[in-house]
């Protein structure tokens, strides 16, 4: 029950596409991630996922279009929707994610980027 | 599945202590609120609640202390914990809340400030 400072938490790790858990709210978790380049195409069959951009501009590719999510904006990807987050111009982007505790990082897609358990910081 | 811009949403209302729903993620909702002065003491017996400060400084009074939550910080109030949010120096503070869809605004406390249904914007 202490305030959580995002810049302070962000200083604790540097790996890209590797979410770190900063809080749990009911059966959902708050994650911070640094991302750069392209992730992998995947979907979560049972879980919606919220992306909030803390720094930079995130692009989320959907099958029919790409959405641009700027600093201070957020977007919800509903369950079952195939998506692939990415950044452009080699930009390092910082994002906060709100997800079910039950979620799998890359959904049903196998990937070398997959994180099985999110570190708690 | 469109980006949600917080300043744009915040321009849509002006009432204090009146959360507006901007998104739903699984069985939780994202709310925006403008607050000023003191709310009411209450607790949510079954729901944790996350406060993220978008602008200004929020103070959350607990029974044994008060926590200061600055812009860009967040805090989780666990279920069952009595609390009363407030601002100081007559400051208007903007907050984002992550709460269960089932939550009651003022928990088990009756209040003229209680909102029964959050407007969707």
Short mmCIF file of C-alpha atoms in Angstrom, two decimals:
data_model
loop_
_atom_site.label_atom_id
_atom_site.label_comp_id
_atom_site.label_asym_id
_atom_site.label_seq_id
_atom_site.Cartn_x
_atom_site.Cartn_y
_atom_site.Cartn_z
CA UNK A 1 0.00 0.00 0.00
CA UNK A 2 2.81 2.32 -1.03
CA UNK A 3 2.90 4.59 -4.09
CA UNK A 4 4.62 2.97 -7.07
CA UNK A 5 6.87 5.26 -9.07
CA UNK A 6 7.15 4.27 -12.73
CA UNK A 7 10.54 5.85 -13.63
CA UNK A 8 12.03 4.23 -10.52
CA UNK A 9 10.70 0.80 -11.51
CA UNK A 10 11.81 1.28 -15.11
CA UNK A 11 15.39 1.80 -13.97
CA UNK A 12 15.40 -1.74 -12.53
CA UNK A 13 15.61 -3.59 -15.86
CA UNK A 14 16.73 -3.12 -19.42
CA UNK A 15 15.68 -6.21 -21.44
CA UNK A 16 13.25 -5.59 -24.28
CA UNK A 17 9.88 -7.38 -24.53
CA UNK A 18 10.28 -8.70 -20.99
CA UNK A 19 7.39 -7.48 -18.81
CA UNK A 20 8.02 -6.97 -15.08
CA UNK A 21 5.17 -7.08 -12.58
CA UNK A 22 4.75 -3.97 -10.42
CA UNK A 23 1.31 -4.57 -8.90
CA UNK A 24 -1.64 -6.94 -8.60
CA UNK A 25 -5.24 -5.69 -8.59
CA UNK A 26 -7.91 -8.32 -8.06
CA UNK A 27 -7.10 -11.08 -10.59
CA UNK A 28 -5.19 -8.74 -12.86
CA UNK A 29 -1.60 -7.56 -12.86
CA UNK A 30 0.16 -4.34 -13.82
CA UNK A 31 3.29 -4.88 -15.88
CA UNK A 32 5.99 -2.54 -17.16
CA UNK A 33 7.94 -3.31 -20.32
CA UNK A 34 10.56 -1.71 -22.50
CA UNK A 35 10.06 -2.56 -26.13
CA UNK A 36 11.94 -1.94 -29.37
CA UNK A 37 11.49 -3.39 -32.84
CA UNK A 38 8.86 -6.03 -33.50
CA UNK A 39 7.30 -8.59 -31.14
CA UNK A 40 5.57 -11.75 -32.42
CA UNK A 41 2.09 -12.20 -33.84
CA UNK A 42 -0.14 -13.84 -31.25
CA UNK A 43 -3.54 -13.77 -29.61
CA UNK A 44 -4.97 -14.42 -26.16
CA UNK A 45 -8.08 -16.56 -26.52
CA UNK A 46 -9.51 -15.77 -23.08
CA UNK A 47 -8.03 -12.44 -22.00
CA UNK A 48 -8.39 -8.80 -23.00
CA UNK A 49 -5.16 -6.84 -22.72
CA UNK A 50 -4.62 -3.13 -22.06
CA UNK A 51 -1.55 -1.26 -23.34
CA UNK A 52 -0.77 2.19 -21.93
CA UNK A 53 2.16 4.08 -23.42
CA UNK A 54 4.43 5.70 -20.83
CA UNK A 55 7.15 6.92 -23.23
CA UNK A 56 7.38 7.04 -27.01
CA UNK A 57 4.97 5.72 -29.62
CA UNK A 58 3.77 2.13 -29.82
CA UNK A 59 2.32 0.60 -32.97
CA UNK A 60 0.00 -2.36 -32.74
CA UNK A 61 -0.46 -4.31 -35.92
CA UNK A 62 -3.82 -5.98 -36.41
CA UNK A 63 -4.70 -8.19 -39.36
CA UNK A 64 -6.47 -5.35 -41.17
CA UNK A 65 -4.59 -2.27 -39.98
CA UNK A 66 -2.01 -0.77 -37.62
CA UNK A 67 -2.91 1.50 -34.70
CA UNK A 68 -0.54 4.18 -33.39
CA UNK A 69 -0.65 4.63 -29.61
CA UNK A 70 1.10 7.76 -28.37
CA UNK A 71 2.51 8.66 -24.99
CA UNK A 72 -0.34 9.01 -22.48
CA UNK A 73 -2.73 7.02 -24.64
CA UNK A 74 -4.03 3.52 -24.08
CA UNK A 75 -5.66 0.81 -26.15
CA UNK A 76 -7.52 -2.37 -25.29
CA UNK A 77 -6.93 -5.47 -27.42
CA UNK A 78 -9.96 -7.73 -26.93
CA UNK A 79 -9.52 -11.45 -26.39
CA UNK A 80 -9.20 -13.50 -29.55
CA UNK A 81 -7.81 -10.66 -31.65
CA UNK A 82 -4.50 -11.38 -33.37
CA UNK A 83 -1.97 -8.60 -32.85
CA UNK A 84 1.73 -7.80 -33.02
CA UNK A 85 3.15 -4.77 -31.15
CA UNK A 86 6.11 -2.95 -32.64
CA UNK A 87 8.04 0.30 -32.54
CA UNK A 88 9.32 2.30 -35.48
CA UNK A 89 12.64 4.02 -36.21
CA UNK A 90 14.39 1.81 -33.68
CA UNK A 91 12.66 3.75 -30.86
CA UNK A 92 12.74 2.38 -27.31
CA UNK A 93 9.19 2.62 -26.01
CA UNK A 94 8.00 2.14 -22.43
CA UNK A 95 4.60 0.61 -21.84
CA UNK A 96 2.38 -0.38 -18.95
CA UNK A 97 0.17 -3.43 -19.39
CA UNK A 98 -2.96 -4.50 -17.52
CA UNK A 99 -3.54 -8.19 -17.91
CA UNK A 100 -5.10 -11.19 -16.18
CA UNK A 101 -2.72 -13.08 -13.91
CA UNK A 102 -3.57 -16.14 -16.02
CA UNK A 103 -2.30 -14.70 -19.31
CA UNK A 104 0.49 -16.25 -21.38
CA UNK A 105 3.03 -13.77 -22.75
CA UNK A 106 2.86 -14.78 -26.40
CA UNK A 107 -0.57 -16.42 -26.24
CA UNK A 108 -0.60 -19.61 -28.29
CA UNK A 109 2.52 -18.66 -30.28
CA UNK A 110 5.84 -20.29 -29.49
CA UNK A 111 8.68 -17.79 -29.54
CA UNK A 112 12.19 -17.26 -28.22
CA UNK A 113 10.82 -13.99 -26.80
CA UNK A 114 8.27 -15.79 -24.62
CA UNK A 115 8.59 -15.13 -20.88
CA UNK A 116 7.05 -17.89 -18.75
CA UNK A 117 6.98 -15.99 -15.46
CA UNK A 118 7.12 -12.23 -15.08
CA UNK A 119 9.73 -10.99 -12.58
CA UNK A 120 8.27 -8.96 -9.71
CA UNK A 121 9.99 -5.64 -9.08
CA UNK B 1 -9.94 -1.15 -30.67
CA UNK B 2 -8.95 2.49 -31.09
CA UNK B 3 -6.37 4.41 -29.05
CA UNK B 4 -7.91 6.32 -26.13
CA UNK B 5 -6.49 9.77 -25.54
CA UNK B 6 -6.69 10.87 -21.90
CA UNK B 7 -6.62 14.69 -22.33
CA UNK B 8 -9.36 14.38 -24.95
CA UNK B 9 -11.53 12.28 -22.61
CA UNK B 10 -10.86 14.63 -19.70
CA UNK B 11 -12.24 17.56 -21.70
CA UNK B 12 -15.62 15.81 -21.84
CA UNK B 13 -16.62 16.41 -18.22
CA UNK B 14 -15.95 18.76 -15.34
CA UNK B 15 -17.74 17.37 -12.24
CA UNK B 16 -15.52 16.44 -9.32
CA UNK B 17 -15.52 12.96 -7.77
CA UNK B 18 -17.60 11.65 -10.66
CA UNK B 19 -15.73 8.84 -12.48
CA UNK B 20 -16.35 8.34 -16.19
CA UNK B 21 -15.72 4.98 -17.85
CA UNK B 22 -13.29 5.03 -20.78
CA UNK B 23 -12.61 1.30 -21.25
CA UNK B 24 -13.42 -2.22 -20.11
CA UNK B 25 -10.74 -4.91 -19.79
CA UNK B 26 -11.96 -8.36 -18.81
CA UNK B 27 -14.19 -7.82 -15.75
CA UNK B 28 -12.51 -4.54 -14.85
CA UNK B 29 -13.07 -0.99 -16.01
CA UNK B 30 -10.85 2.02 -16.57
CA UNK B 31 -12.26 5.24 -15.16
CA UNK B 32 -11.16 8.86 -15.33
CA UNK B 33 -12.02 11.33 -12.59
CA UNK B 34 -11.33 14.93 -11.68
CA UNK B 35 -11.07 15.39 -7.94
CA UNK B 36 -10.69 18.33 -5.58
CA UNK B 37 -11.02 18.57 -1.81
CA UNK B 38 -12.01 15.55 0.24
CA UNK B 39 -14.05 12.48 -0.75
CA UNK B 40 -15.75 10.24 1.84
CA UNK B 41 -14.30 7.51 4.04
CA UNK B 42 -15.28 4.12 2.68
CA UNK B 43 -14.06 0.64 1.87
CA UNK B 44 -14.74 -1.99 -0.78
CA UNK B 45 -15.14 -5.35 0.93
CA UNK B 46 -14.54 -7.45 -2.19
CA UNK B 47 -12.52 -5.32 -4.60
CA UNK B 48 -8.99 -3.97 -4.82
CA UNK B 49 -8.77 -0.55 -6.43
CA UNK B 50 -5.92 1.04 -8.39
CA UNK B 51 -5.40 4.82 -8.49
CA UNK B 52 -3.04 6.29 -11.09
CA UNK B 53 -2.36 10.02 -10.96
CA UNK B 54 -2.52 11.71 -14.37
CA UNK B 55 -2.16 15.31 -13.15
CA UNK B 56 -1.35 16.82 -9.77
CA UNK B 57 -0.87 15.12 -6.41
CA UNK B 58 -3.43 12.85 -4.78
CA UNK B 59 -3.45 12.08 -1.07
CA UNK B 60 -5.04 8.90 0.19
CA UNK B 61 -5.87 8.87 3.85
CA UNK B 62 -5.74 5.50 5.59
CA UNK B 63 -6.63 4.91 9.22
CA UNK B 64 -2.99 4.99 10.33
CA UNK B 65 -1.39 7.35 7.79
CA UNK B 66 -1.74 9.36 4.58
CA UNK B 67 0.03 8.43 1.33
CA UNK B 68 1.02 11.02 -1.27
CA UNK B 69 0.67 9.83 -4.87
CA UNK B 70 2.35 12.08 -7.42
CA UNK B 71 1.80 12.51 -11.12
CA UNK B 72 2.83 9.33 -12.93
CA UNK B 73 2.62 7.23 -9.78
CA UNK B 74 0.03 4.65 -8.86
CA UNK B 75 -1.18 2.94 -5.71
CA UNK B 76 -3.30 -0.13 -5.05
CA UNK B 77 -5.81 -0.02 -2.19
CA UNK B 78 -6.53 -3.64 -1.23
CA UNK B 79 -10.08 -4.78 -0.57
CA UNK B 80 -11.33 -4.21 2.93
CA UNK B 81 -9.03 -1.25 3.61
CA UNK B 82 -10.78 1.93 4.74
CA UNK B 83 -9.58 4.97 2.79
CA UNK B 84 -10.48 8.53 1.90
CA UNK B 85 -8.88 10.24 -1.13
CA UNK B 86 -8.30 13.98 -0.99
CA UNK B 87 -6.34 16.79 -2.58
CA UNK B 88 -4.53 19.64 -0.82
CA UNK B 89 -4.34 23.39 -1.42
CA UNK B 90 -7.57 23.26 -3.39
CA UNK B 91 -5.73 21.53 -6.25
CA UNK B 92 -7.71 19.91 -9.08
CA UNK B 93 -6.20 16.47 -9.60
CA UNK B 94 -6.87 14.07 -12.47
CA UNK B 95 -6.81 10.35 -11.78
CA UNK B 96 -7.30 7.10 -13.64
CA UNK B 97 -8.88 4.21 -11.76
CA UNK B 98 -8.83 0.48 -12.45
CA UNK B 99 -11.71 -1.23 -10.75
CA UNK B 100 -13.97 -4.25 -10.99
CA UNK B 101 -17.16 -3.62 -12.95
CA UNK B 102 -19.00 -4.77 -9.82
CA UNK B 103 -17.62 -2.04 -7.55
CA UNK B 104 -19.76 0.51 -5.73
CA UNK B 105 -18.43 4.06 -5.83
CA UNK B 106 -18.47 4.77 -2.09
CA UNK B 107 -18.42 1.13 -0.98
CA UNK B 108 -20.74 0.65 1.97
CA UNK B 109 -20.87 4.36 2.82
CA UNK B 110 -23.93 6.39 1.93
CA UNK B 111 -23.03 9.78 0.52
CA UNK B 112 -24.38 12.59 -1.59
CA UNK B 113 -21.23 12.13 -3.70
CA UNK B 114 -22.14 8.52 -4.55
CA UNK B 115 -22.48 7.81 -8.29
CA UNK B 116 -24.64 4.75 -9.00
CA UNK B 117 -23.66 4.30 -12.63
CA UNK B 118 -20.53 5.65 -14.25
CA UNK B 119 -21.14 7.54 -17.52
CA UNK B 120 -19.33 6.04 -20.53
CA UNK B 121 -17.35 8.54 -22.57
#
